Coordinates of C-alpha atoms and ligand atoms in Angstrom, one line a residue:
M1 CA 0.0 0.0 0.0
Q2 CA 2.8 2.3 -0.9
Y3 CA 0.4 4.5 -2.9
L4 CA -1.3 5.7 0.3
A5 CA 1.5 8.3 1.1
E6 CA 1.5 9.5 -2.4
I7 CA -2.3 10.0 -2.5
E8 CA -2.3 11.8 0.8
Q9 CA 0.4 14.1 -0.5
I10 CA -1.4 14.9 -3.7
I11 CA -4.6 15.8 -1.8
E12 CA -2.8 17.7 1.0
E13 CA -0.9 19.8 -1.6
K14 CA -4.2 21.0 -3.0
R15 CA -5.9 21.2 0.4
D16 CA -6.5 25.0 0.4
Q17 CA -8.1 24.9 -3.1
F18 CA -10.5 22.1 -2.1
I19 CA -11.5 23.9 1.1
A20 CA -12.1 27.2 -0.7
L21 CA -14.2 25.4 -3.3
S22 CA -16.3 23.6 -0.7
D23 CA -16.8 26.8 1.3
T24 CA -17.9 28.8 -1.7
I25 CA -20.5 26.1 -2.6
W26 CA -21.6 26.1 1.0
E27 CA -22.2 29.9 0.7
C28 CA -24.1 29.5 -2.7
A29 CA -26.5 26.9 -1.1
E30 CA -28.5 26.4 -4.3
T31 CA -31.4 23.9 -4.3
R32 CA -32.2 21.1 -6.6
F33 CA -31.6 21.6 -10.4
E34 CA -30.8 25.3 -9.8
E35 CA -27.2 24.7 -8.7
F36 CA -25.9 26.9 -11.5
R37 CA -23.0 28.6 -9.7
S38 CA -22.0 25.5 -7.7
A39 CA -21.9 23.3 -10.8
E40 CA -19.9 26.0 -12.7
L41 CA -17.4 26.3 -9.9
L42 CA -16.9 22.5 -9.9
C43 CA -16.6 22.5 -13.8
E44 CA -13.9 25.2 -13.7
A45 CA -12.0 23.4 -11.0
L46 CA -12.0 20.2 -13.1
E47 CA -10.9 22.2 -16.2
R48 CA -8.0 23.7 -14.3
E49 CA -6.8 20.2 -13.6
G50 CA -6.9 19.2 -17.2
F51 CA -10.3 17.5 -17.3
T52 CA -12.5 17.8 -20.4
V53 CA -15.9 18.9 -19.1
E54 CA -19.3 18.4 -20.8
R55 CA -21.9 20.6 -19.3
G56 CA -25.7 20.2 -19.3
V57 CA -25.6 16.4 -19.8
G58 CA -28.7 14.3 -20.0
G59 CA -30.7 17.5 -20.8
I60 CA -30.2 18.8 -17.2
E61 CA -28.5 22.2 -17.1
T62 CA -26.7 21.7 -13.8
A63 CA -25.5 18.1 -14.6
F64 CA -22.0 17.6 -16.1
I65 CA -19.3 15.1 -16.7
G66 CA -15.6 15.8 -16.3
S67 CA -13.2 13.2 -18.0
Y68 CA -9.5 12.7 -17.9
G69 CA -7.4 10.0 -19.7
S70 CA -8.7 7.5 -22.2
G71 CA -9.8 3.9 -22.6
K72 CA -10.6 1.2 -20.0
P73 CA -11.1 0.9 -17.2
V74 CA -13.5 3.8 -16.6
I75 CA -13.5 4.8 -12.9
A76 CA -16.1 7.2 -11.8
F77 CA -16.7 9.5 -8.8
L78 CA -20.2 10.8 -8.1
G79 CA -20.5 14.4 -6.7
E80 CA -23.5 16.2 -5.3
Y81 CA -23.8 19.9 -4.6
D82 CA -27.5 20.8 -3.9
A83 CA -28.7 22.4 -0.7
L84 CA -32.0 22.5 1.2
S85 CA -34.5 25.2 1.7
G86 CA -35.2 26.8 5.1
L87 CA -31.9 25.7 6.6
S88 CA -29.8 28.9 6.4
Q89 CA -27.3 28.9 9.2
Q90 CA -24.1 30.6 10.1
A91 CA -20.9 28.6 10.2
G92 CA -19.1 27.3 13.3
L93 CA -21.8 28.1 15.8
A94 CA -23.3 25.9 18.5
E95 CA -26.7 27.6 18.3
K96 CA -29.3 28.1 15.6
Q97 CA -28.6 31.4 13.9
P98 CA -29.7 31.8 10.2
I99 CA -27.8 34.0 7.8
V100 CA -31.0 34.7 6.0
R101 CA -34.3 33.8 7.7
G102 CA -36.0 31.1 5.6
G103 CA -32.9 30.9 3.3
N104 CA -31.2 27.8 1.9
G105 CA -28.5 25.9 3.7
H106 CA -26.3 22.9 3.1
G107 CA -28.2 20.7 5.6
C108 CA -26.9 17.4 4.1
G109 CA -23.3 18.5 3.6
H110 CA -23.4 18.2 -0.2
N111 CA -20.8 21.1 -0.5
L112 CA -18.4 18.7 1.1
L113 CA -19.7 15.7 -0.9
G114 CA -19.2 17.3 -4.3
T115 CA -15.8 18.7 -3.4
G116 CA -14.5 15.5 -1.7
A117 CA -15.4 13.5 -4.7
L118 CA -13.7 16.0 -6.9
A119 CA -10.6 15.8 -4.7
A120 CA -10.6 12.0 -5.3
A121 CA -11.0 12.5 -9.1
V122 CA -8.2 15.0 -9.3
A123 CA -5.8 12.9 -7.2
L124 CA -6.5 9.8 -9.3
R125 CA -5.9 11.8 -12.4
H126 CA -2.4 12.8 -11.1
Y127 CA -1.7 9.3 -9.9
L128 CA -2.5 7.8 -13.4
E129 CA -0.3 10.4 -15.1
R130 CA 2.7 9.9 -12.8
H131 CA 2.6 6.1 -13.1
H132 CA 1.6 5.9 -16.8
I133 CA -1.5 3.9 -16.0
A134 CA -4.1 3.6 -18.7
G135 CA -7.7 4.3 -18.0
T136 CA -10.3 7.1 -17.7
V137 CA -11.2 9.1 -14.6
R138 CA -14.7 10.6 -14.6
Y139 CA -16.4 13.0 -12.3
Y140 CA -20.1 13.0 -12.5
G141 CA -21.7 16.3 -11.4
C142 CA -25.0 15.0 -10.1
P143 CA -27.6 17.7 -9.3
G144 CA -30.8 17.5 -7.4
E145 CA -30.2 14.6 -5.0
E146 CA -32.6 16.1 -2.5
G147 CA -36.0 15.2 -3.6
G148 CA -35.0 15.3 -7.2
S149 CA -33.2 12.0 -8.1
G150 CA -30.8 13.7 -10.5
K151 CA -28.8 10.5 -11.0
T152 CA -31.9 8.5 -11.8
F153 CA -32.7 11.0 -14.6
M154 CA -29.0 10.7 -15.7
A155 CA -29.3 6.9 -15.6
R156 CA -32.4 7.1 -17.8
E157 CA -30.2 8.9 -20.4
R158 CA -27.7 6.0 -20.1
L159 CA -24.8 8.2 -18.9
F160 CA -23.4 5.6 -16.5
D161 CA -23.5 2.6 -18.9
D162 CA -19.8 2.3 -19.7
I163 CA -18.4 2.8 -16.2
D164 CA -16.3 -0.1 -14.8
C165 CA -16.8 0.9 -11.2
C166 CA -18.0 3.9 -9.2
L167 CA -17.2 5.5 -5.9
T168 CA -18.8 8.1 -3.8
W169 CA -19.3 9.1 -0.2
H170 CA -21.5 11.1 2.2
P171 CA -20.7 13.2 5.2
G172 CA -21.8 11.5 8.4
I173 CA -21.3 11.0 12.1
D174 CA -18.9 8.1 11.8
N175 CA -16.1 6.7 9.6
T176 CA -17.7 3.8 7.8
V177 CA -17.7 1.8 4.6
T178 CA -21.4 2.0 3.7
T179 CA -23.2 -1.4 3.9
E180 CA -26.5 0.1 4.7
T181 CA -29.2 -0.5 2.2
S182 CA -31.6 2.2 1.0
L183 CA -35.3 2.3 0.1
A184 CA -36.4 2.7 -3.4
N185 CA -39.0 5.3 -3.9
Y186 CA -41.6 7.1 -6.2
Q187 CA -42.6 10.7 -5.7
V188 CA -46.0 11.5 -7.2
Y189 CA -48.4 14.5 -7.3
Y190 CA -52.2 13.8 -6.9
K191 CA -53.9 16.9 -8.3
F192 CA -57.6 17.2 -7.6
K193 CA -60.0 19.5 -9.4
G194 CA -63.6 20.3 -8.3
V195 CA -66.0 23.2 -8.5
S196 CA -65.8 26.4 -6.4
S197 CA -68.8 27.9 -4.7
H198 CA -69.8 30.0 -1.7
A199 CA -69.2 27.8 1.2
A200 CA -72.3 29.0 3.1
A201 CA -74.8 30.3 0.4
S202 CA -74.4 27.5 -2.1
P203 CA -72.2 24.7 -0.7
H204 CA -74.4 22.1 -2.6
L205 CA -73.1 23.6 -5.8
G206 CA -69.5 23.1 -4.9
R207 CA -67.3 20.0 -5.2
S208 CA -64.3 20.3 -2.9
A209 CA -60.8 19.3 -4.1
L210 CA -59.5 19.9 -0.6
D211 CA -62.0 17.3 0.7
A212 CA -60.7 14.9 -1.8
V213 CA -57.1 15.4 -0.6
E214 CA -58.2 14.9 3.0
L215 CA -60.1 11.8 2.1
M216 CA -57.2 10.4 0.1
N217 CA -54.9 10.9 3.1
V218 CA -57.4 9.2 5.4
G219 CA -57.5 6.3 2.9
V220 CA -53.8 6.0 2.7
N221 CA -53.5 6.1 6.5
Y222 CA -55.8 3.1 6.6
L223 CA -53.8 1.4 3.8
R224 CA -50.7 1.7 6.0
E225 CA -51.8 -1.3 8.1
H226 CA -52.0 -3.5 5.0
I227 CA -48.6 -3.0 3.4
I228 CA -45.2 -4.5 4.3
P229 CA -43.8 -3.0 7.5
E230 CA -40.6 -1.8 5.9
A231 CA -42.5 0.5 3.5
R232 CA -43.0 4.2 4.1
M233 CA -45.6 6.6 2.8
H234 CA -45.4 10.3 3.5
Y235 CA -47.3 13.3 2.1
A236 CA -47.2 17.0 1.9
I237 CA -50.3 19.1 0.9
T238 CA -48.6 21.3 -1.7
D239 CA -51.8 23.2 -2.6
A240 CA -54.7 23.4 -0.1
G241 CA -56.8 25.4 -2.5
G242 CA -56.3 28.8 -1.0
I243 CA -56.8 30.5 2.4
S244 CA -60.5 31.3 2.3
P245 CA -62.7 29.1 4.4
N246 CA -65.8 30.6 2.8
V247 CA -64.9 29.2 -0.6
V248 CA -65.3 25.6 -1.7
Q249 CA -61.8 24.8 -2.8
A250 CA -61.8 23.9 -6.5
E251 CA -58.2 22.8 -6.7
A252 CA -55.9 21.0 -4.3
S253 CA -52.8 18.9 -4.6
V254 CA -50.9 16.5 -2.4
L255 CA -47.4 15.2 -3.1
Y256 CA -46.7 11.6 -2.0
L257 CA -43.4 9.9 -1.4
I258 CA -43.8 6.1 -1.4
R259 CA -40.8 4.0 -0.3
A260 CA -40.0 0.3 0.1
P261 CA -36.9 -1.9 0.1
K262 CA -37.4 -2.9 -3.5
I263 CA -38.6 -1.0 -6.5
A264 CA -41.2 -3.7 -7.4
Q265 CA -42.7 -3.3 -3.9
V266 CA -42.9 0.5 -4.4
E267 CA -44.7 0.0 -7.8
E268 CA -47.3 -2.3 -6.1
I269 CA -48.0 0.1 -3.3
Y270 CA -48.1 3.0 -5.7
Q271 CA -50.9 1.3 -7.7
R272 CA -52.9 0.9 -4.5
V273 CA -52.3 4.6 -3.5
C274 CA -53.6 5.6 -7.0
N275 CA -56.7 3.5 -6.3
V276 CA -57.2 5.4 -3.0
A277 CA -56.9 8.7 -4.9
R278 CA -59.4 7.6 -7.5
G279 CA -61.7 6.5 -4.6
A280 CA -61.4 10.0 -3.0
A281 CA -62.2 11.6 -6.4
L282 CA -65.3 9.4 -6.7
M283 CA -66.5 10.2 -3.2
T284 CA -66.2 14.0 -3.8
E285 CA -67.2 14.1 -7.4
T286 CA -63.9 15.7 -8.3
Q287 CA -61.2 14.7 -10.9
V288 CA -57.8 13.5 -10.0
E289 CA -54.7 13.9 -12.2
I290 CA -51.7 11.7 -11.3
V291 CA -48.4 13.4 -12.1
F292 CA -45.2 11.3 -11.7
D293 CA -42.5 13.5 -10.3
K294 CA -39.4 11.2 -9.8
A295 CA -38.2 7.9 -8.5
C296 CA -35.1 6.1 -7.4
S297 CA -33.9 2.5 -7.0
N298 CA -32.6 0.7 -4.0
L299 CA -28.9 0.3 -3.5
V300 CA -27.2 -2.9 -4.6
P301 CA -24.3 -3.6 -2.3
N302 CA -21.0 -4.9 -3.4
H303 CA -18.9 -7.0 -1.0
V304 CA -15.9 -7.1 -3.2
L305 CA -15.5 -3.3 -3.2
E306 CA -16.5 -3.0 0.4
N307 CA -13.6 -5.1 1.4
V308 CA -11.1 -3.1 -0.7
M309 CA -12.4 0.2 0.6
Y310 CA -12.3 -1.1 4.2
R311 CA -8.7 -2.2 3.8
N312 CA -7.7 1.2 2.6
F313 CA -9.8 3.1 5.1
T314 CA -8.3 1.2 8.1
A315 CA -4.8 1.8 6.6
L316 CA -5.5 5.5 6.3
G317 CA -7.1 5.8 9.7
T318 CA -9.3 8.7 10.6
P319 CA -8.9 12.5 10.9
T320 CA -7.6 13.8 14.2
Y321 CA -8.8 16.9 15.9
D322 CA -7.3 19.8 17.9
D323 CA -8.7 21.2 21.2
V324 CA -10.6 24.0 19.4
E325 CA -12.4 21.5 17.2
R326 CA -13.2 19.2 20.1
E327 CA -14.6 22.2 22.1
L328 CA -16.9 23.2 19.2
A329 CA -18.0 19.6 18.7
T330 CA -18.8 19.4 22.5
R331 CA -20.9 22.6 22.3
I332 CA -22.8 21.5 19.2
R333 CA -23.4 18.1 20.9
A334 CA -25.0 20.0 23.8
S335 CA -27.5 21.5 21.4
L336 CA -28.8 18.1 20.4
S337 CA -31.7 16.6 22.3
D338 CA -31.3 13.5 24.5
A339 CA -33.5 11.7 22.0
E340 CA -31.1 12.6 19.2
R341 CA -28.0 11.6 21.1
N342 CA -29.6 8.3 22.1
N343 CA -30.7 7.6 18.6
V344 CA -27.2 6.5 17.8
E345 CA -27.4 2.7 18.1
D346 CA -23.7 2.0 18.1
R347 CA -22.5 2.1 21.7
A348 CA -18.9 2.5 20.6
I349 CA -19.5 6.1 19.6
R350 CA -22.7 7.0 21.3
E351 CA -21.1 9.0 24.1
M352 CA -18.5 10.8 21.9
A353 CA -18.7 14.2 20.3
L354 CA -16.6 13.2 17.3
S355 CA -16.0 9.6 16.1
E356 CA -12.3 8.8 15.8
R357 CA -12.6 5.2 14.8
V358 CA -13.3 3.3 11.5
R359 CA -16.4 1.2 12.2
P360 CA -15.8 -2.5 11.8
L361 CA -17.0 -3.7 8.4
Q362 CA -20.6 -5.0 8.7
S363 CA -20.9 -8.4 7.1
E364 CA -24.7 -8.6 6.9
Y365 CA -27.1 -6.4 5.0
V366 CA -30.1 -5.3 6.9
P367 CA -33.0 -4.4 4.6
A368 CA -33.7 -0.6 4.5
S369 CA -31.1 0.0 7.3
M370 CA -30.2 3.4 5.8
G371 CA -33.7 4.5 6.6
G372 CA -33.9 6.8 3.6
S373 CA -33.3 6.7 -0.1
T374 CA -30.6 7.8 -2.4
D375 CA -30.3 8.1 -6.2
V376 CA -26.9 6.4 -5.9
G377 CA -29.1 3.3 -5.9
D378 CA -29.8 3.7 -9.6
V379 CA -26.0 3.8 -10.4
S380 CA -25.4 0.8 -8.2
W381 CA -27.7 -1.3 -10.5
I382 CA -25.6 -0.3 -13.6
T383 CA -22.1 -0.6 -12.3
P384 CA -20.4 -1.9 -9.1
T385 CA -20.7 1.1 -6.7
I386 CA -19.1 1.7 -3.3
Q387 CA -19.6 4.5 -0.7
C388 CA -18.1 5.5 2.6
T389 CA -19.0 8.1 5.2
T390 CA -16.5 10.1 7.2
A391 CA -17.1 11.9 10.5
C392 CA -18.0 15.4 9.4
W393 CA -20.8 15.9 11.9
V394 CA -21.1 15.6 15.7
V395 CA -22.2 12.2 16.8
G396 CA -26.0 12.1 17.1
T397 CA -26.6 14.9 14.5
P398 CA -29.5 14.0 12.3
A399 CA -29.2 14.9 8.6
H400 CA -31.1 18.0 7.3
T401 CA -30.5 20.1 10.5
W402 CA -28.8 23.4 11.2
Q403 CA -26.1 21.5 13.1
V404 CA -25.1 19.9 9.7
V405 CA -25.0 23.3 8.1
T406 CA -23.0 25.0 10.8
I407 CA -20.2 22.4 10.8
G408 CA -20.1 22.1 7.0
A409 CA -17.8 25.1 6.6
T410 CA -15.5 24.4 9.6
S411 CA -12.2 22.6 9.8
I412 CA -14.1 19.5 11.2
G413 CA -16.1 19.2 8.0
H414 CA -13.1 20.0 5.8
K415 CA -11.0 17.2 7.5
G416 CA -13.8 14.7 6.9
M417 CA -14.1 15.8 3.3
L418 CA -10.4 15.5 2.4
H419 CA -10.2 12.2 4.3
A420 CA -13.1 10.8 2.2
G421 CA -11.3 11.9 -0.9
K422 CA -8.2 9.9 0.2
V423 CA -10.3 6.8 1.1
M424 CA -12.0 6.9 -2.3
V425 CA -8.9 7.4 -4.4
A426 CA -6.9 4.8 -2.5
T427 CA -9.7 2.3 -3.2
A428 CA -9.7 3.3 -6.9
V429 CA -5.9 2.9 -7.1
E430 CA -6.0 -0.6 -5.6
A431 CA -8.8 -1.6 -8.0
L432 CA -6.8 -0.1 -11.0
E433 CA -3.6 -1.9 -10.0
H434 CA -5.5 -5.2 -9.6
P435 CA -7.9 -5.6 -12.5
A436 CA -9.2 -8.8 -10.9
I437 CA -11.0 -6.7 -8.3
I438 CA -13.1 -4.9 -10.9
A439 CA -13.9 -8.2 -12.7
Q440 CA -14.9 -9.7 -9.4
A441 CA -17.0 -6.7 -8.4
Q442 CA -18.8 -6.8 -11.8
A443 CA -19.4 -10.6 -11.4
E444 CA -20.9 -9.9 -8.0
L445 CA -23.2 -7.3 -9.4
R446 CA -24.4 -9.7 -12.1
D447 CA -25.0 -12.3 -9.5
R448 CA -27.0 -9.9 -7.2
L449 CA -29.2 -8.9 -10.1
S450 CA -29.7 -12.6 -11.1
G451 CA -29.9 -11.8 -14.8
G452 CA -32.1 -8.8 -14.3
A453 CA -31.1 -5.5 -15.9
Y454 CA -31.6 -2.0 -14.7
V455 CA -34.9 -0.5 -15.7
C456 CA -35.2 3.2 -15.0
P457 CA -38.1 3.8 -12.6
I458 CA -38.8 7.3 -14.0
P459 CA -41.0 7.0 -17.1
P460 CA -40.0 8.6 -20.4
G461 CA -41.2 12.2 -20.7
V462 CA -41.0 13.0 -17.0
K463 CA -38.6 16.0 -16.5
P464 CA -36.6 16.9 -13.5
S465 CA -38.3 19.6 -11.4
A466 CA -36.8 22.4 -9.3
L467 CA -38.3 23.2 -5.9
K468 CA -41.7 24.9 -6.5
Ligands
ZN501 ZN1 -27.4 13.9 1.4

């Protein structure tokens, strides 16, 4: 593992550039499919390193691919850079303090994610050049992960088809090789149309779309008992038909997110939710329009790559922290509730402010253990895909909180980001130097799919949508 020192040196030499890039994206805090500045900053950083960049791939303005080198194998890194609405927060504080009230914030750490993956791509590009190794390094700029499934749209356009293996990461509370499995999902609008009327003078002439939404939700809440326990159904009323109680609401919409361990299970539950919606429309004499918004597939794990990444991760160790960082982490930890702190199942880190271990590799896959979904799932059906997390957040911090935003532009977040870059590139170098690893990883993927091929769960014609 002589390459480790060289990889660390390549990333450390460019440390300040990567940190500045991540911090600028943190400041931009652009939400899904509107990450114009963030995407451009990443594209320019790749071009400065000699990558050829194709912008606007797959018909998505903020999606791009940076390439360096030529021929096989093709090693890809996935980067994200979208923020979340309503999570504006100042950096490095242990209390909630928005920069702009109601503004956007990087509440999932994707400023670190996109830059850490870029650091890995840049380091691999230099390593290939120095050692005259054949192959292609790609960086996929993947927009709209948060509620947008950008990668799934990119997969529909077959942008990942010729990759030999793929690496990515996510900021987290611990240093792990990801063995958690995610939930597949569909996101669908149910838009009801009725007839407006004076709610007191002529209610009998009105047909309420809002009633239909409410009845649909009641119906789905009854359906809950009769679906598999691992499935999840959540909804948001995106249009309640206005703010006047004296008007029978003629239009109302509800957005559903339906999740289950396997995409086929999601499809089955979705059909039943559609029947509930049609039933609500029948009851209220309204019409329902079903508008498919997006979907993503469940993650397909890869033991071969997990073992390679774990070997490299344990050899690299974890970031270390100084007293100032520990003190900040302790204060942020104090801002978490007991319930949040106790939500950490792993006793080895539960009482800590910052994890300084690499979690032992989990040998068994627990269905839906990630608890959420990721569009990395779609890529993992197409090519062997591996992910890690590094400790960028205080132990117990839930994703999508101000505590994630505040730490995302501090030296704690930066250290986790650069470390993730090193772990990914080390894994890629080992795979490149031992082609059998890639062949075995691909054989494992074929095996796990048992002859099945990837089918994009987003129907043709559905377009990515920005936050409305
Ligand atoms: Zn995320």
